PDB file of C-alpha atoms in Angstrom:
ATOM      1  CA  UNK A   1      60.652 175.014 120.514  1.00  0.00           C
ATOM      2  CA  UNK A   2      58.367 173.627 118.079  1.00  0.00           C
ATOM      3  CA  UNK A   3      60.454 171.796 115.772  1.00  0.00           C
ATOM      4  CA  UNK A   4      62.182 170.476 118.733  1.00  0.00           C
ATOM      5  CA  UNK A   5      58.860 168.174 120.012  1.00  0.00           C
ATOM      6  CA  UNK A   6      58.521 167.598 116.449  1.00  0.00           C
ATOM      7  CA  UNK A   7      62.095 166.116 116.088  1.00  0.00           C
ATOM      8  CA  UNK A   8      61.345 164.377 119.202  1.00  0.00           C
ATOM      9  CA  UNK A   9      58.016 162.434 117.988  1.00  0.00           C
ATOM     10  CA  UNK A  10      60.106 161.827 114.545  1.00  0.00           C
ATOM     11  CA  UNK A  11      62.848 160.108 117.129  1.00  0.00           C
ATOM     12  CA  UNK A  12      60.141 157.821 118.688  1.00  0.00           C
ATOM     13  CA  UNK A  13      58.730 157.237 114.939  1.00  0.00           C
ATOM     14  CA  UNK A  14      61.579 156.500 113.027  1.00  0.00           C
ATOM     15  CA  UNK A  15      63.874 154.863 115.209  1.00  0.00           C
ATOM     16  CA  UNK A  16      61.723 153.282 117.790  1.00  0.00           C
ATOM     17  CA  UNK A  17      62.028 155.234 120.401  1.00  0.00           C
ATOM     18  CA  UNK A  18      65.389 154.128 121.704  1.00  0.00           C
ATOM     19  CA  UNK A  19      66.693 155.599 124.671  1.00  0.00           C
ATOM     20  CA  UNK A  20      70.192 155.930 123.665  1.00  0.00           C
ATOM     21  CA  UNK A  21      68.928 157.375 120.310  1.00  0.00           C
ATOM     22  CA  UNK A  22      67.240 159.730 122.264  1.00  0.00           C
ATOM     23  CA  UNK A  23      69.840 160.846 124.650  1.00  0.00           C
ATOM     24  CA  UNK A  24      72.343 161.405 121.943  1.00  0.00           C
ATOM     25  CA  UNK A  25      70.021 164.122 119.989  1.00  0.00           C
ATOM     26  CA  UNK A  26      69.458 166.194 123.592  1.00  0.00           C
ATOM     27  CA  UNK A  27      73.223 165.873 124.057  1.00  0.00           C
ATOM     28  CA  UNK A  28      74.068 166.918 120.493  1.00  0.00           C
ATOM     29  CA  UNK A  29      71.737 169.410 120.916  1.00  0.00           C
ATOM     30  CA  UNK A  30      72.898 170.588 124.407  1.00  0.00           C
ATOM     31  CA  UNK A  31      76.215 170.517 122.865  1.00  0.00           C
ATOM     32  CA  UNK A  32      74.710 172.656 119.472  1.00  0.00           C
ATOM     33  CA  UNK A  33      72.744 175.282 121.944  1.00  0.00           C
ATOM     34  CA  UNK A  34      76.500 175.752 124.123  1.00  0.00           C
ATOM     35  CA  UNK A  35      78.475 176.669 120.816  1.00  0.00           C
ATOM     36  CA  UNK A  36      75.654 178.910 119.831  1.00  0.00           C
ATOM     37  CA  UNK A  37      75.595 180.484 122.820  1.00  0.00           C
ATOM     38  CA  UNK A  38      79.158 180.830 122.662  1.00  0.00           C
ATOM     39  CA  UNK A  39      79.266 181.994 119.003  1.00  0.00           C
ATOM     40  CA  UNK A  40      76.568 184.583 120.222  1.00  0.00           C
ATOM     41  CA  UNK A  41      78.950 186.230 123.014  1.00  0.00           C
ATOM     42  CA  UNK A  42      81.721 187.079 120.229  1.00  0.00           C
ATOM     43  CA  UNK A  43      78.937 188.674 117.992  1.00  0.00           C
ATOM     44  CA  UNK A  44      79.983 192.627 117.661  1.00  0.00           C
ATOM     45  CA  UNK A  45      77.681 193.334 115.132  1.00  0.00           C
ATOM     46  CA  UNK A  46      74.163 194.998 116.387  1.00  0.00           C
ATOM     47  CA  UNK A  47      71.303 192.485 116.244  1.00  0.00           C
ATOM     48  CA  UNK A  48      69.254 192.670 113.150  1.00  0.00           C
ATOM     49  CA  UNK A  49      66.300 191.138 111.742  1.00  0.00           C
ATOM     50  CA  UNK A  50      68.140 190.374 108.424  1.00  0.00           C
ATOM     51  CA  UNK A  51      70.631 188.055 110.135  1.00  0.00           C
ATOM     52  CA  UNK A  52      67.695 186.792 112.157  1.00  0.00           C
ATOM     53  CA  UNK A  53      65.777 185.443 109.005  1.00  0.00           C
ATOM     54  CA  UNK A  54      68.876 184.442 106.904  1.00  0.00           C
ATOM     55  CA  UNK A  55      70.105 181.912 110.045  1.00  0.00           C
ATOM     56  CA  UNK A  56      66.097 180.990 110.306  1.00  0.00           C
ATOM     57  CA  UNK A  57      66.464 180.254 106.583  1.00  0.00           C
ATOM     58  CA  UNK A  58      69.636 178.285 106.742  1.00  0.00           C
ATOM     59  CA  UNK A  59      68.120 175.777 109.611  1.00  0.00           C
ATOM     60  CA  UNK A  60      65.307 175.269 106.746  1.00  0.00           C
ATOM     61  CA  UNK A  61      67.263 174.892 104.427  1.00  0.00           C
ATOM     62  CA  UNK A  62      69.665 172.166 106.333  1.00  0.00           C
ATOM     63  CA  UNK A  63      66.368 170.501 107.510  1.00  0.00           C
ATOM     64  CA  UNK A  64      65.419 169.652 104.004  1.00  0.00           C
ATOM     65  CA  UNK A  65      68.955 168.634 103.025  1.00  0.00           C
ATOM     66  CA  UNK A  66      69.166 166.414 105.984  1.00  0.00           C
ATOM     67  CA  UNK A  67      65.628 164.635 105.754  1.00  0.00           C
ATOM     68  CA  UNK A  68      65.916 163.673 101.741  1.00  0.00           C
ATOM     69  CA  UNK A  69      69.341 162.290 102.596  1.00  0.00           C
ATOM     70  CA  UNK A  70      68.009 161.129 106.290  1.00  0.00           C
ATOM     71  CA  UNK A  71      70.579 158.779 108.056  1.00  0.00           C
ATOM     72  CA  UNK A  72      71.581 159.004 111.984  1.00  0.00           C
ATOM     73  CA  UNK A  73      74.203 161.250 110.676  1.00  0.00           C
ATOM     74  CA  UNK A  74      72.262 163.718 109.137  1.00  0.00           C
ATOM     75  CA  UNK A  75      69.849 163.292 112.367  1.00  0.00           C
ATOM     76  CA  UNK A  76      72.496 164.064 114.389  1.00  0.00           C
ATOM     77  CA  UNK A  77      73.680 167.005 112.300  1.00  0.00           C
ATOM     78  CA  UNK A  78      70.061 168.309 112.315  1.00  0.00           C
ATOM     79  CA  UNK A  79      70.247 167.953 116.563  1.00  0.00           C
ATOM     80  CA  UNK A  80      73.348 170.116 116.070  1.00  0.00           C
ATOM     81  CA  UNK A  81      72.104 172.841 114.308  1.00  0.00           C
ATOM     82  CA  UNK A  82      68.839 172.790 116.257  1.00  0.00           C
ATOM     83  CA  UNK A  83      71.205 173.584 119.349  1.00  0.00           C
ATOM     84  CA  UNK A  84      73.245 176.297 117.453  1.00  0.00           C
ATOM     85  CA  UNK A  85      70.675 178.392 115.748  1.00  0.00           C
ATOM     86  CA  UNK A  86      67.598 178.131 118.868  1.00  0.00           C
ATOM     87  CA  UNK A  87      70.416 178.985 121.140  1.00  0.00           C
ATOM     88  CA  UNK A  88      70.961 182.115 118.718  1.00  0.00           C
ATOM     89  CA  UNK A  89      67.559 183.136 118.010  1.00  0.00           C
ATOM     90  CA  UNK A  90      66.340 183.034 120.936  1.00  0.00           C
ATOM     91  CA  UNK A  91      69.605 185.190 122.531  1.00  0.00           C
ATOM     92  CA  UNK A  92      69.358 187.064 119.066  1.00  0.00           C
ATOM     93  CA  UNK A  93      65.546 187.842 119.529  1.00  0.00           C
ATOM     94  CA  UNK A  94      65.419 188.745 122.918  1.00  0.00           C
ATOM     95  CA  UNK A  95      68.429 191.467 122.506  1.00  0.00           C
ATOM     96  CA  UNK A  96      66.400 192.774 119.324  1.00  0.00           C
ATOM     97  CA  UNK A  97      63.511 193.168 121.436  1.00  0.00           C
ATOM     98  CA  UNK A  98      64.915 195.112 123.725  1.00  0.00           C
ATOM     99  CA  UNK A  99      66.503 197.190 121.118  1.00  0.00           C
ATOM    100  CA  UNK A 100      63.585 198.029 119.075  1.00  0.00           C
ATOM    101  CA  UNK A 101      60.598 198.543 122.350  1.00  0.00           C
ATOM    102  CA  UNK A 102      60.055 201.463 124.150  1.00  0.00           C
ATOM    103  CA  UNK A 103      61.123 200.863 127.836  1.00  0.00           C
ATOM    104  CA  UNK A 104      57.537 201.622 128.918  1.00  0.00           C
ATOM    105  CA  UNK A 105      56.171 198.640 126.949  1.00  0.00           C
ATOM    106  CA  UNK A 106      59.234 196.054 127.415  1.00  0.00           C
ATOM    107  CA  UNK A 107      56.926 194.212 130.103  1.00  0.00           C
ATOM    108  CA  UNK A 108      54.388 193.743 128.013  1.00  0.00           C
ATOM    109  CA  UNK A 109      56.199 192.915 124.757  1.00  0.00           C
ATOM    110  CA  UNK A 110      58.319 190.452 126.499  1.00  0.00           C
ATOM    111  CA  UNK A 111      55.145 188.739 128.180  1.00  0.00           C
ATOM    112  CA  UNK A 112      53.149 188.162 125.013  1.00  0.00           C
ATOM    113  CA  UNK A 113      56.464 187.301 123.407  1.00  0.00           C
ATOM    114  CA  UNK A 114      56.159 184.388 126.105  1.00  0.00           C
ATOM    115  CA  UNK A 115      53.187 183.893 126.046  1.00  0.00           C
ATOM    116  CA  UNK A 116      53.112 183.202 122.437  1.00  0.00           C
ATOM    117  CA  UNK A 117      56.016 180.943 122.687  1.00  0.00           C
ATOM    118  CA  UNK A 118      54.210 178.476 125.489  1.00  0.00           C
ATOM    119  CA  UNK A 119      51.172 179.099 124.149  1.00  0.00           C
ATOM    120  CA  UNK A 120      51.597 177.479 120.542  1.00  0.00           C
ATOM    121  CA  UNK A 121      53.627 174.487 121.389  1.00  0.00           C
ATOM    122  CA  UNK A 122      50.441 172.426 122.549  1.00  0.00           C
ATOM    123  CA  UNK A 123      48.662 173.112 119.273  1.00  0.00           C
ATOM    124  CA  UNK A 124      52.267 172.316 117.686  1.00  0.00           C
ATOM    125  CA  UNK A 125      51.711 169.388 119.282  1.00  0.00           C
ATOM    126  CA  UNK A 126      48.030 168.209 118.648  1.00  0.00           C
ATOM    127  CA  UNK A 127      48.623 168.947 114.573  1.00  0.00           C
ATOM    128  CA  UNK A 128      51.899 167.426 113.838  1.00  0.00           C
ATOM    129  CA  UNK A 129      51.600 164.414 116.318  1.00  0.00           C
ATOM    130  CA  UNK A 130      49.469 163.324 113.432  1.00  0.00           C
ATOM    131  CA  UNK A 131      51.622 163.967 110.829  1.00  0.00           C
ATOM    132  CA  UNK A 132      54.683 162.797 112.066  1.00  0.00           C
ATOM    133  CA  UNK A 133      53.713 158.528 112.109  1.00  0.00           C
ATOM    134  CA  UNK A 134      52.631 159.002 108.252  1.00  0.00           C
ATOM    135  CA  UNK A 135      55.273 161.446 107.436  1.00  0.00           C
ATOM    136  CA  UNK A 136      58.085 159.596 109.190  1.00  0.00           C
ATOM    137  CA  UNK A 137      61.337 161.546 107.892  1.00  0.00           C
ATOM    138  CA  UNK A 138      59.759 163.994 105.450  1.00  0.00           C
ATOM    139  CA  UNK A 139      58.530 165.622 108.467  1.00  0.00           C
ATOM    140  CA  UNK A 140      62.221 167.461 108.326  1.00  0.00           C
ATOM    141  CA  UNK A 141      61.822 167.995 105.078  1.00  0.00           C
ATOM    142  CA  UNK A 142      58.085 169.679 105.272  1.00  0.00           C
ATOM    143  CA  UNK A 143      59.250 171.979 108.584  1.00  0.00           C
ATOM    144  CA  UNK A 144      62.382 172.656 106.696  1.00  0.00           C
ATOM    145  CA  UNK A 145      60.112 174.093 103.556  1.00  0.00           C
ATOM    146  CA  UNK A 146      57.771 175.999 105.833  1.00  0.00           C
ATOM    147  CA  UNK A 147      60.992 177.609 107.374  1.00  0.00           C
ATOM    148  CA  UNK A 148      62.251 178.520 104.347  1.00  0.00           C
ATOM    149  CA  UNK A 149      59.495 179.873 102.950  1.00  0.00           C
ATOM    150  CA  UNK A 150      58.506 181.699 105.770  1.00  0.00           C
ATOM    151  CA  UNK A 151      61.635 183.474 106.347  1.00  0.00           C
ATOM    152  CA  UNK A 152      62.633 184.193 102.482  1.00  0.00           C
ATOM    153  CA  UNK A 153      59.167 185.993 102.703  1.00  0.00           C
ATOM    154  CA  UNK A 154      60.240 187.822 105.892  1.00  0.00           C
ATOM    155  CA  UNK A 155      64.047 188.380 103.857  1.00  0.00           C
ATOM    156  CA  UNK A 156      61.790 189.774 100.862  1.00  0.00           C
ATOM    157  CA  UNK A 157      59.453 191.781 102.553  1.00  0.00           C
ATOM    158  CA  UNK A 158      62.288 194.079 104.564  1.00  0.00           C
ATOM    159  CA  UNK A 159      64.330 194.558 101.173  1.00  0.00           C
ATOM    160  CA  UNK A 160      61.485 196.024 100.167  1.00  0.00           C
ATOM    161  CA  UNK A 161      60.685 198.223 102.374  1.00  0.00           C
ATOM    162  CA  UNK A 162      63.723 199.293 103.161  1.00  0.00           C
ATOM    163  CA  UNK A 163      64.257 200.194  99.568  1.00  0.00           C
ATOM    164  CA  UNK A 164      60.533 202.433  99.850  1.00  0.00           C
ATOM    165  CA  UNK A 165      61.757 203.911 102.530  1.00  0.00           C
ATOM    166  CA  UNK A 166      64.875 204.919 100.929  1.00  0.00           C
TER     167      UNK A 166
END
């Protein structure tokens, strides 16, 4: 939810804010977050954190390819993953959550899971609307880093362990 106000503000930077411009990245999103809901439904496999972090880590990885070699194509092809992998992260996350909690605490997960969620876009907000005027396009490219980083650390971290506990 993040990135996407942060694509947003790089919208109204970079291209001037123009309507059109605008409406094409929710629709290409809209369109993204349909065929990852779709792609979602035909999953068999159980829901693990693995595939969590390596889609996580793709996104990152796409943002960075797509803001060096930034062109309305690429911005469009970032709107379209956006859609895809939110739309399965969020399905993804939700299922694992359910999965993994006792039922006696699934409230209470699920409402700081929320809470969390609404609660960090406004500071999301507050740092990178400074960023994003002087960053312009490398904004993808800095998000796309911190995503990859992030999750390869996550990817790491649960090889590890699972080879301690094995």
């Amino acid at each position: 939810m993040l990135v996407f106000y942060w694509q947003l503000l790089t919208l109204h930077i970079i291209f001037s804010g123009e309507f059109n411009k605008l409406q094409s990245f929710l629709t290409v999103s809209a369109v993204g977050g349909l065929l990852g809901g779709v792609w979602l439904t035909f999953q068999k496999r159980k829901i693990k954190p693995e595939r969590i972090y390596r889609e996580q880590l793709f996104y990152g990885i796409m943002l960075v390819f797509c803001g060096i070699f930034f062109s309305l194509a690429a911005w469009i092809l970032i709107a379209l993953i956006y859609g895809i992998f939110q739309a399965r992260f969020f399905g993804s996350i939700t299922t694992f959550i359910q999965d993994e909690t006792d039922i006696k605490f699934l409230g209470r997960i699920f409402g700081l899971t929320f809470l969390f969620f609404d609660g960090i876009q406004p500071l999301g907000d507050f740092i990178f609307g400074f960023f994003v005027s002087s960053w312009q396009r490398w904004t993808y490219v800095i998000l796309g880093i911190c995503l990859a980083i992030f999750f390869s650390i996550l990817l790491y971290s649960n090889r590890n362990s699972k080879r301690t506990i094995n």
